CSV table of C-alpha atoms in Angstrom, one decimal:
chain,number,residue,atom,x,y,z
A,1,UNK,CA,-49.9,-158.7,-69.4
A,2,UNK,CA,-52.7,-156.6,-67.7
A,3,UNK,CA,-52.0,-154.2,-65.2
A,4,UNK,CA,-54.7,-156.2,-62.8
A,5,UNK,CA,-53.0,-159.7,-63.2
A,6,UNK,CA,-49.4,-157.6,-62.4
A,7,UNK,CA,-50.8,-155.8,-59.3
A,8,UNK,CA,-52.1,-159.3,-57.9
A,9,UNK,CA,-48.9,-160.6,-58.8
A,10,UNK,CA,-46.6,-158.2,-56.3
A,11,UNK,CA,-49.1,-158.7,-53.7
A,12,UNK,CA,-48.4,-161.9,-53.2
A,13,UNK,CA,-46.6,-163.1,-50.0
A,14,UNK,CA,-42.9,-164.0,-50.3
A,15,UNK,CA,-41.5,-166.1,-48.7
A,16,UNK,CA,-45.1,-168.2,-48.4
A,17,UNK,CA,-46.1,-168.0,-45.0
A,18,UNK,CA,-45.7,-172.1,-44.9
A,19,UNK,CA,-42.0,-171.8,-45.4
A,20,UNK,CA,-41.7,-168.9,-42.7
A,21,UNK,CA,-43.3,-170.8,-39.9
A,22,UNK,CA,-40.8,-173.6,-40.4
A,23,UNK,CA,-38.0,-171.1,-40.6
A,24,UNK,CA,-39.5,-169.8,-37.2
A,25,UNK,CA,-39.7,-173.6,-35.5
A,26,UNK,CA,-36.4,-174.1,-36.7
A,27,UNK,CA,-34.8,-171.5,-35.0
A,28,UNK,CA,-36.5,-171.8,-31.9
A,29,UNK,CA,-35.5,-175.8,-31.8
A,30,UNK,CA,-31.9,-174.0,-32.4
A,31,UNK,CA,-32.7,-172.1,-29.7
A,32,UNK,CA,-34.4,-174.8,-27.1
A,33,UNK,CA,-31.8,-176.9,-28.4
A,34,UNK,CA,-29.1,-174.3,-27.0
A,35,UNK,CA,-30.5,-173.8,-24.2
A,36,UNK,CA,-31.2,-177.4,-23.0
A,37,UNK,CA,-27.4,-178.2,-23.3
A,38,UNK,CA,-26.2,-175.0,-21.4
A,39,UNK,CA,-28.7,-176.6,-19.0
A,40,UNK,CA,-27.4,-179.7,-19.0
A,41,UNK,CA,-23.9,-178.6,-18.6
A,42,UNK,CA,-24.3,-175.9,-15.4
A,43,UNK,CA,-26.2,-178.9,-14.0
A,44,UNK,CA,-23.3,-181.2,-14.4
A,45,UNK,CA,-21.3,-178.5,-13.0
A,46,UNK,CA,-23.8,-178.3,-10.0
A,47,UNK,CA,-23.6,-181.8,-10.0
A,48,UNK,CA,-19.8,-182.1,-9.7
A,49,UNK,CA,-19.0,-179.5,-8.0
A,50,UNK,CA,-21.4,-180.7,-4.5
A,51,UNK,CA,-19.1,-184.1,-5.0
A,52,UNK,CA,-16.9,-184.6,-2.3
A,53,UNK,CA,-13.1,-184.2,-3.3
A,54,UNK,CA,-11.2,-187.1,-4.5
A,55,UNK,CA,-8.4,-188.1,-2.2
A,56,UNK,CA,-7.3,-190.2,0.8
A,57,UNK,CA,-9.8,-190.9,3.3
A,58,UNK,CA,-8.8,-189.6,6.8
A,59,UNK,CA,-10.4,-186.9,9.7
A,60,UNK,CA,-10.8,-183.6,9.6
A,61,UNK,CA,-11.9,-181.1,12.4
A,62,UNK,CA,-13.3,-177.4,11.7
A,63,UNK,CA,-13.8,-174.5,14.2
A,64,UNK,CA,-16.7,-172.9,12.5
A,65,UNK,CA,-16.4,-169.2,14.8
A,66,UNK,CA,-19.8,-167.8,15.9
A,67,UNK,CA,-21.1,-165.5,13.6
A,68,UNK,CA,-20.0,-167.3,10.4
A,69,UNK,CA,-21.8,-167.0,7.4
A,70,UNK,CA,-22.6,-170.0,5.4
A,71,UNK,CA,-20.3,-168.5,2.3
A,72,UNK,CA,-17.5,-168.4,4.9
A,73,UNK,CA,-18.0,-171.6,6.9
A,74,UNK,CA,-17.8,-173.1,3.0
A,75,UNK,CA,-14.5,-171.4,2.9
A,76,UNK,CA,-13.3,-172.8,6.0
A,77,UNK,CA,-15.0,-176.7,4.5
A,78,UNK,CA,-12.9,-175.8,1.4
A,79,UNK,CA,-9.4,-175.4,2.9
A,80,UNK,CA,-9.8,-178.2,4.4
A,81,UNK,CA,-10.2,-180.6,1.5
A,82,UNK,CA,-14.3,-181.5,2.9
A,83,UNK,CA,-16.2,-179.4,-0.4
A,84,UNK,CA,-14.8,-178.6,-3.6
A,85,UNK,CA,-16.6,-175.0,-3.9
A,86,UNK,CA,-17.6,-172.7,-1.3
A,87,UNK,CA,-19.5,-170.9,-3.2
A,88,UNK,CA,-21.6,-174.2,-4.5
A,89,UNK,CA,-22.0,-175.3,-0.9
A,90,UNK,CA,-23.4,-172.0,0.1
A,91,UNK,CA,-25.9,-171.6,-2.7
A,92,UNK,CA,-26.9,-175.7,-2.0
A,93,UNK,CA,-27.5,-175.0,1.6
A,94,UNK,CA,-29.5,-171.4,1.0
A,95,UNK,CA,-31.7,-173.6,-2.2
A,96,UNK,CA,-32.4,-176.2,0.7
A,97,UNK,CA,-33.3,-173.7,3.7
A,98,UNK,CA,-30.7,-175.2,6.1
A,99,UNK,CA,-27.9,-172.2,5.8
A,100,UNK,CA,-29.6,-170.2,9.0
A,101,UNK,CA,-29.4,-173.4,10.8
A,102,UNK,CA,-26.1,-174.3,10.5
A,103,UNK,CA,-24.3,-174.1,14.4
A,104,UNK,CA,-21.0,-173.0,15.4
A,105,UNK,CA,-18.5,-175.2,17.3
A,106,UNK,CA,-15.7,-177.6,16.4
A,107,UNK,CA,-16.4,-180.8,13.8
A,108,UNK,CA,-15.2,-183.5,13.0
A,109,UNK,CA,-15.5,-184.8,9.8
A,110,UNK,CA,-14.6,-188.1,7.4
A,111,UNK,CA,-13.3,-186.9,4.0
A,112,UNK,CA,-15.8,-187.9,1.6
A,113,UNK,CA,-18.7,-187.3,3.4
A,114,UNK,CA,-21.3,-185.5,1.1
A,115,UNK,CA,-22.4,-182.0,1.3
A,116,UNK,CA,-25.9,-183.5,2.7
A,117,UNK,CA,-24.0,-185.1,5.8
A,118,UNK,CA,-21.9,-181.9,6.5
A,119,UNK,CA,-24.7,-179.9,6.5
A,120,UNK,CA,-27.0,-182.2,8.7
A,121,UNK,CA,-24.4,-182.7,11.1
A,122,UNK,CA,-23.7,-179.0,11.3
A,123,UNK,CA,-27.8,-178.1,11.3
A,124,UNK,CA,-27.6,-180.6,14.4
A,125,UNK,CA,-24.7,-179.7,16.2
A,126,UNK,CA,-23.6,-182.3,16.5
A,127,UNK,CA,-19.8,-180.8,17.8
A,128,UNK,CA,-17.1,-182.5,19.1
A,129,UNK,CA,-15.2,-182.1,22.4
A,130,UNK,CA,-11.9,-181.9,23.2
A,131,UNK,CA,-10.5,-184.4,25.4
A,132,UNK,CA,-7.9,-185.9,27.2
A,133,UNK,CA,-6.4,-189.2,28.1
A,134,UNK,CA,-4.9,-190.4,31.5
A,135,UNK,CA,-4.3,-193.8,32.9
A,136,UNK,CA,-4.7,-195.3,35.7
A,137,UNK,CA,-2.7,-198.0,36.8
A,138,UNK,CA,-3.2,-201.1,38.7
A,139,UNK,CA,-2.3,-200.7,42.5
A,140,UNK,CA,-2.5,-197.1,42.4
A,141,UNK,CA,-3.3,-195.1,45.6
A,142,UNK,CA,-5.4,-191.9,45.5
A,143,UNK,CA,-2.3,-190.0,46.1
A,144,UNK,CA,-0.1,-190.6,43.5
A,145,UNK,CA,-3.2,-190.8,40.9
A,146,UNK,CA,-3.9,-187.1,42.7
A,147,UNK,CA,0.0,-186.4,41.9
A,148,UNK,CA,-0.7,-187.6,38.3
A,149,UNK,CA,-3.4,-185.5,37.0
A,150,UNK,CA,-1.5,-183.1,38.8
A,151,UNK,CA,1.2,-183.3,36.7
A,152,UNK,CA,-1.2,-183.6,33.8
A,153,UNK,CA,-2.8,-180.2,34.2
A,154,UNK,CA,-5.9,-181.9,34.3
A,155,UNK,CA,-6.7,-181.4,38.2
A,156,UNK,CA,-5.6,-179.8,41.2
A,157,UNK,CA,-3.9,-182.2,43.8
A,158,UNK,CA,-5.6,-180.9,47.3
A,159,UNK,CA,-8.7,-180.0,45.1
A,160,UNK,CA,-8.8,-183.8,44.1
A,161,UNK,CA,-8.4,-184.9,47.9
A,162,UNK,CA,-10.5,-183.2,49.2
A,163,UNK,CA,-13.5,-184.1,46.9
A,164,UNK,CA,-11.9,-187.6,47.6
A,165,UNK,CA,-12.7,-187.1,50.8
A,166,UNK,CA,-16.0,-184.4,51.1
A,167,UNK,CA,-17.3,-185.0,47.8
A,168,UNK,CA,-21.5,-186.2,47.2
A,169,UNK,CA,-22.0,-188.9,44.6
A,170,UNK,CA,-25.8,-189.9,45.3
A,171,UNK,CA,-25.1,-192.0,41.5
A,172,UNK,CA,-23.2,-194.6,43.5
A,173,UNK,CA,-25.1,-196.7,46.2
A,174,UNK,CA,-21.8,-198.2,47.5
A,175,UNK,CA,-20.3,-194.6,48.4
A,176,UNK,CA,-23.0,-194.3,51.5
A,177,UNK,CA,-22.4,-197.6,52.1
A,178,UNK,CA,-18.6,-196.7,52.4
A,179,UNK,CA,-18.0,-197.0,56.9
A,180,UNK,CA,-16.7,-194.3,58.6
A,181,UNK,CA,-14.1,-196.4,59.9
A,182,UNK,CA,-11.8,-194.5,62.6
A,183,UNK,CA,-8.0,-194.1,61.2
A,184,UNK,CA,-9.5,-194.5,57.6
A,185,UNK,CA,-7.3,-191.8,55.6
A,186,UNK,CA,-9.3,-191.5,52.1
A,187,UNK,CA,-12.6,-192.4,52.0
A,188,UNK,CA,-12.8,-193.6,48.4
A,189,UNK,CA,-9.3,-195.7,48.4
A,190,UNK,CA,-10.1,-198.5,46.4
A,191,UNK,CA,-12.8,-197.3,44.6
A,192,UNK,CA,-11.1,-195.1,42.0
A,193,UNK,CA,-10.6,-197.7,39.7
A,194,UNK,CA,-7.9,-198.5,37.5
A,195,UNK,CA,-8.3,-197.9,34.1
A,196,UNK,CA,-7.7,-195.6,30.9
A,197,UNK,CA,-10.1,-193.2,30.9
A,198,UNK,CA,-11.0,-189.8,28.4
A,199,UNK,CA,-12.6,-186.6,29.9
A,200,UNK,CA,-13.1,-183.6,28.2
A,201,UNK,CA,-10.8,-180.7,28.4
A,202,UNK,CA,-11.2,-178.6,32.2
A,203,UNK,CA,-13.6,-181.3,33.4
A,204,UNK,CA,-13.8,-180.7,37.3
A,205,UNK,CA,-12.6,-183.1,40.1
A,206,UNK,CA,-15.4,-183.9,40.7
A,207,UNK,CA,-16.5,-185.0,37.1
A,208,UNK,CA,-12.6,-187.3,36.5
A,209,UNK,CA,-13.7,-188.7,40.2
A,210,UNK,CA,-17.3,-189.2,39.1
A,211,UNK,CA,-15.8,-191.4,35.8
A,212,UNK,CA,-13.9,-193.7,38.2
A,213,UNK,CA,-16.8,-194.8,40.2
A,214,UNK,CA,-18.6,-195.2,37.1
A,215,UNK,CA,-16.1,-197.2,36.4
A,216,UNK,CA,-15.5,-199.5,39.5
A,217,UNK,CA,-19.6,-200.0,39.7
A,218,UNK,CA,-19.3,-201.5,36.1
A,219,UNK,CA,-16.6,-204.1,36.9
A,220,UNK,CA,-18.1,-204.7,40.3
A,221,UNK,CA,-20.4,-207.7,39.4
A,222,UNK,CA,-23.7,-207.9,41.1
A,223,UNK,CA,-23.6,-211.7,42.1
A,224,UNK,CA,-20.2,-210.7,44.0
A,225,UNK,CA,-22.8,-209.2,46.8
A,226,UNK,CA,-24.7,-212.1,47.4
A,227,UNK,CA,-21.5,-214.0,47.4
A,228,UNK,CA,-19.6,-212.1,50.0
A,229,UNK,CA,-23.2,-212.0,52.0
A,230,UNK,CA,-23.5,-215.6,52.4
A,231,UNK,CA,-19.6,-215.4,53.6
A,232,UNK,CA,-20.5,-212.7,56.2
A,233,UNK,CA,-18.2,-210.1,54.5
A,234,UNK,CA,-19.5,-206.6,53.1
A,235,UNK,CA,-17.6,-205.0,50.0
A,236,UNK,CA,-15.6,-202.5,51.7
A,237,UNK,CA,-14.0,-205.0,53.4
A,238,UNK,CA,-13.5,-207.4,50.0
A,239,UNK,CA,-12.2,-203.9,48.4
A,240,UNK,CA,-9.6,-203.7,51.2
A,241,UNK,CA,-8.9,-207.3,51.2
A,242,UNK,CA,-8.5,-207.0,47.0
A,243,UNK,CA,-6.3,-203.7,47.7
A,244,UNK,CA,-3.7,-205.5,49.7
A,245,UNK,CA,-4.1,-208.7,47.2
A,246,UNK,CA,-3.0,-206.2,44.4
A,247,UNK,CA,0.5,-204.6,46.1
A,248,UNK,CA,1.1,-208.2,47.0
A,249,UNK,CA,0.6,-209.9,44.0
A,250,UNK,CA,2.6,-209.4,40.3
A,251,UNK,CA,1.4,-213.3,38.6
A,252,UNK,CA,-2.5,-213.1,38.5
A,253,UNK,CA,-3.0,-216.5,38.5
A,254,UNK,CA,-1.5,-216.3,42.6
A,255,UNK,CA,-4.0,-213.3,43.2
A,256,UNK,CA,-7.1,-216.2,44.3
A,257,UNK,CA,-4.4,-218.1,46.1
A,258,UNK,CA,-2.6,-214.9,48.2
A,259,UNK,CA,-6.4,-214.2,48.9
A,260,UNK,CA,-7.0,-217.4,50.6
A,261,UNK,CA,-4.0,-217.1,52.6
A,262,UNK,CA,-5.3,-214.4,54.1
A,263,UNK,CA,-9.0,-215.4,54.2
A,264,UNK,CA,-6.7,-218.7,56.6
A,265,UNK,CA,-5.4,-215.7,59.0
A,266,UNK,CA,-8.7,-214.0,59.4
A,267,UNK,CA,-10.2,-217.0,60.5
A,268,UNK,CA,-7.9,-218.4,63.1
A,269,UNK,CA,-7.4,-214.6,63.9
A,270,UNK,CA,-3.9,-214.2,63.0
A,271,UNK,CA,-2.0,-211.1,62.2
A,272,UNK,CA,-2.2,-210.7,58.2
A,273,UNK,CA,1.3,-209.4,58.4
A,274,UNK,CA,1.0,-207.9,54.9
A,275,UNK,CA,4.1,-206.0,53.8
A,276,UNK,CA,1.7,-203.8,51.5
A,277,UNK,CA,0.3,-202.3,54.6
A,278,UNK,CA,3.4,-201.2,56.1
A,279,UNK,CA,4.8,-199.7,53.0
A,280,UNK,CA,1.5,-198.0,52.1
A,281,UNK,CA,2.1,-196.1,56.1
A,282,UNK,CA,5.8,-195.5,54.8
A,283,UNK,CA,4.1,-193.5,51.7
A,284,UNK,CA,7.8,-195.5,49.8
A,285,UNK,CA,7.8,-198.4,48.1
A,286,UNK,CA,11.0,-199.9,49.9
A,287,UNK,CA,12.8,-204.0,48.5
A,288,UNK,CA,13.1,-205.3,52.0
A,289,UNK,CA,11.4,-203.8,55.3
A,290,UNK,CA,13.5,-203.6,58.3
A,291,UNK,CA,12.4,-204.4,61.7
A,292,UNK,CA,11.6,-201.3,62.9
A,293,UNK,CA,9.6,-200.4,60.0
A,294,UNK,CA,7.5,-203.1,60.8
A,295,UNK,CA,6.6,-201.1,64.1
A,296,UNK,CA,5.4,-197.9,62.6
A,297,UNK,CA,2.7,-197.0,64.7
A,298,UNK,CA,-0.3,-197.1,62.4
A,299,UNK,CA,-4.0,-198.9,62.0
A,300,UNK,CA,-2.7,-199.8,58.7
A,301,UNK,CA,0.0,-201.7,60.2
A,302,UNK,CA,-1.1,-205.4,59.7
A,303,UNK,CA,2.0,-206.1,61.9
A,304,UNK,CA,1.0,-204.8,64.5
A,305,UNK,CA,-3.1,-204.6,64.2
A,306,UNK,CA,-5.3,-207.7,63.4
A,307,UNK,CA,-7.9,-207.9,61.2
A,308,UNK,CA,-7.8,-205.8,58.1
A,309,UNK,CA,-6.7,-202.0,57.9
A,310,UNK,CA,-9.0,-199.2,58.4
A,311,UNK,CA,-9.4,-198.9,54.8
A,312,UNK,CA,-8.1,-199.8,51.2
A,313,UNK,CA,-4.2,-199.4,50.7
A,314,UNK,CA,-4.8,-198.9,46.8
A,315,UNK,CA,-7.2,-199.4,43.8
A,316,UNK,CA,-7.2,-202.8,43.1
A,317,UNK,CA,-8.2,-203.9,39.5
A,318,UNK,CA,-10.7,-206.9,37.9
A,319,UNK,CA,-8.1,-209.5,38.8
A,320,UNK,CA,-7.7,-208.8,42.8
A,321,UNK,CA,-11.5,-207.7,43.4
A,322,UNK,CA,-12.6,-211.4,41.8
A,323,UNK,CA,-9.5,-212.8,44.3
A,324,UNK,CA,-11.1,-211.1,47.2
A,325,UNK,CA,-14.7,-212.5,46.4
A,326,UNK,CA,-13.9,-215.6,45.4
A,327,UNK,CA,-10.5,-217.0,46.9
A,328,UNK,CA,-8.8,-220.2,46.3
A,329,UNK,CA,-9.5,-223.0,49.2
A,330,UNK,CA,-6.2,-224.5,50.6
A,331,UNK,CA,-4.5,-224.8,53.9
A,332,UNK,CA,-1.9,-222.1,53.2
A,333,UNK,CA,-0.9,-219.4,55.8
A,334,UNK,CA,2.7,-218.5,54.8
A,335,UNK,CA,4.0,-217.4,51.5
A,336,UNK,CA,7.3,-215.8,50.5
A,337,UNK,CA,8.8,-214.4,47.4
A,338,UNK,CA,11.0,-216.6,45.2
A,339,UNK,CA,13.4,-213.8,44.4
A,340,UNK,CA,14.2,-215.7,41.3
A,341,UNK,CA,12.8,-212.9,38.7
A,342,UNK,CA,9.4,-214.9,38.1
A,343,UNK,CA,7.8,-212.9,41.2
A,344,UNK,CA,6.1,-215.7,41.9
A,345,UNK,CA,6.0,-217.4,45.8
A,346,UNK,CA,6.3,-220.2,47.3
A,347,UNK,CA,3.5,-220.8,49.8
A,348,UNK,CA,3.5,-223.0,52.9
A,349,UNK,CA,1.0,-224.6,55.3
A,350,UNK,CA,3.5,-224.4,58.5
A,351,UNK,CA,6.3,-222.1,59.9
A,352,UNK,CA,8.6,-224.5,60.0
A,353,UNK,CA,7.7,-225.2,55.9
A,354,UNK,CA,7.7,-221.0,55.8
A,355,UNK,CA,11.6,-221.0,57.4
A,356,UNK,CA,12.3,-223.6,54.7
A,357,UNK,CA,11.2,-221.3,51.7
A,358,UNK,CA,12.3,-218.4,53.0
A,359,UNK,CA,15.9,-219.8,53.0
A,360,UNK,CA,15.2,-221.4,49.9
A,361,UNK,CA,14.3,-217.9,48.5
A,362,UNK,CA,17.2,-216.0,50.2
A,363,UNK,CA,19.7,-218.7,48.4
A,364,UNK,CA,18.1,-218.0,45.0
């Protein structure tokens, strides 16, 4: 061998540079390769974590304190069961630009709901309010629901009278239509209308009396004015009609029939000599009146005054205010108690009829 073909011979490449480029390839598919899983798997991990938690469905409500950062309102969404990472949420709401606009105040959220619907809701703020529930029963009178909230905490009793009493409610037409009838004691007896209602935590007097008339002007129906009209009888006067309907009345299907007893007196111009009255002067509810209580000296005596009192005894519900308007047609004046547990009555055309039941009832 020459020493020219030997030098050409170590000069030659080794490995070929054919094999080295595939070596090369081949790694960096190794590589790509690598890389596209460890992808794949912090994106499932993404994925997974921004799920919401598995578990029962029920509410939650967060206090997110002013000042919070997202990382720490996560925290708080953590404890609570709503995210399954904190630190996920975070980074999800920063990668979307929402996590400056997220508000503080108190939530409520449905377990399950995804990250997106959290964060929306909180972007929004869309916070809920703490409230409180009363009722109001049937037949009530503006001073024992006054006593009631009261008792409640959610109102004070003479600050509750007097907006009763002094308060403006331009909202309402039928307020200013409300007479200033001499005697009247509170000028929106019968208007307060019974019913459960939910206010929000330190809600003014004037706000929980506001909700009533609401109220009443929803279950007042419109024809009702056109009906009384053509009767010659204005609301206030159905409302105080309804009020005395509702102490007098337990069965509702006697309410229409009561009502046209007394609809029979107010047309011959009798007395209405309504017990309600006399016990709603006595500020008591008393089982049997005596004689002299029927001569309290009051304008809400119907003993003793004619026509009907100066204003509403109580808050009358759907059931009397639909008596009032539209009352059953019958030649009844009298009706007594049956005192036989049904508080039902019987009802009678004549006094002599009335004598009857009333023994009837007394025997019973």
């Amino acid at each position: 061998m020459n020493l020219l073909s030997l030098k050409q011979d170590r000069s030659a490449e080794w490995p070929p540079p054919q094999r080295r480029r595939r070596g090369r390839f081949f790694r960096l598919g190794v590589a790509l390769f690598c890389l596209l899983i460890a992808a794949g798997g912090a994106a499932c991990y993404v994925y997974q974590g921004l799920q919401p938690p598995n578990g029962e469905h029920t509410v939650k409500k967060v206090s997110i304190p002013s000042g919070s950062s997202v990382r720490e309102i996560g925290r708080l969404l953590e404890e609570q069961g709503l995210i399954r990472s904190a630190d996920l949420f975070a980074y999800y709401a920063m990668y979307q630009g929402i996590g400056s606009r997220l508000q503080a105040g108190t939530y409520q959220f449905q377990t399950g709901a995804t990250v997106d619907e959290i964060l929306q809701t909180m972007a929004e703020g869309k916070t809920v309010v703490d409230t409180v529930r009363f009722t109001v029963p049937e037949g009530w009178n503006v001073e024992q629901i006054a006593d009631h909230l009261a008792q409640k905490g959610l109102a004070d009793k003479a600050a509750f009278l007097r907006e009763v009493n002094q308060g403006s409610f331009p909202g309402f037409p039928f307020v200013a239509a409300i007479p200033k009838t001499e005697g009247r004691k509170y000028r929106l007896e019968g208007y307060l209308f019974p019913e459960t209602y939910e206010v929000k935590k330190g809600a003014s007097a004037h706000e929980i009396i506001a909700k009533m008339l609401a109220q009443f002007q929803k279950e007042w129906q419109p024809e009702w004015t056109e009906t009384l009209k053509q009767r010659g009888m204005t609301m206030d006067e159905a409302v105080r009609l309804a009020s005395i309907v509702e102490r007098e009345v337990v069965v509702d299907k006697e309410r229409p029939i009561v009502a046209g007893v007394y609809y029979n007196r107010l047309r011959e111009g009798w007395l209405l000599q309504a017990d309600a009255t006399v016990q709603f002067v006595l500020g008591k509810q008393r089982d049997r009146l005596t004689y002299d209580d029927l001569k309290v000296n009051s304008p809400y005596n119907t003993y003793m005054h004619p026509g009907l009192p100066p204003g509403p005894i109580a808050n009358p519900g759907r059931a009397s205010l639909a008596a009032a308007v539209h009352p059953a047609q019958h030649d009844y004046f009298f009706y007594v108690t049956k005192k036989d547990g049904s508080s039902e009555h019987y009802f009678s055309r004549t006094l002599a009829e009335h004598e009857a039941n009333d023994a009837k009832s007394r025997g019973n």
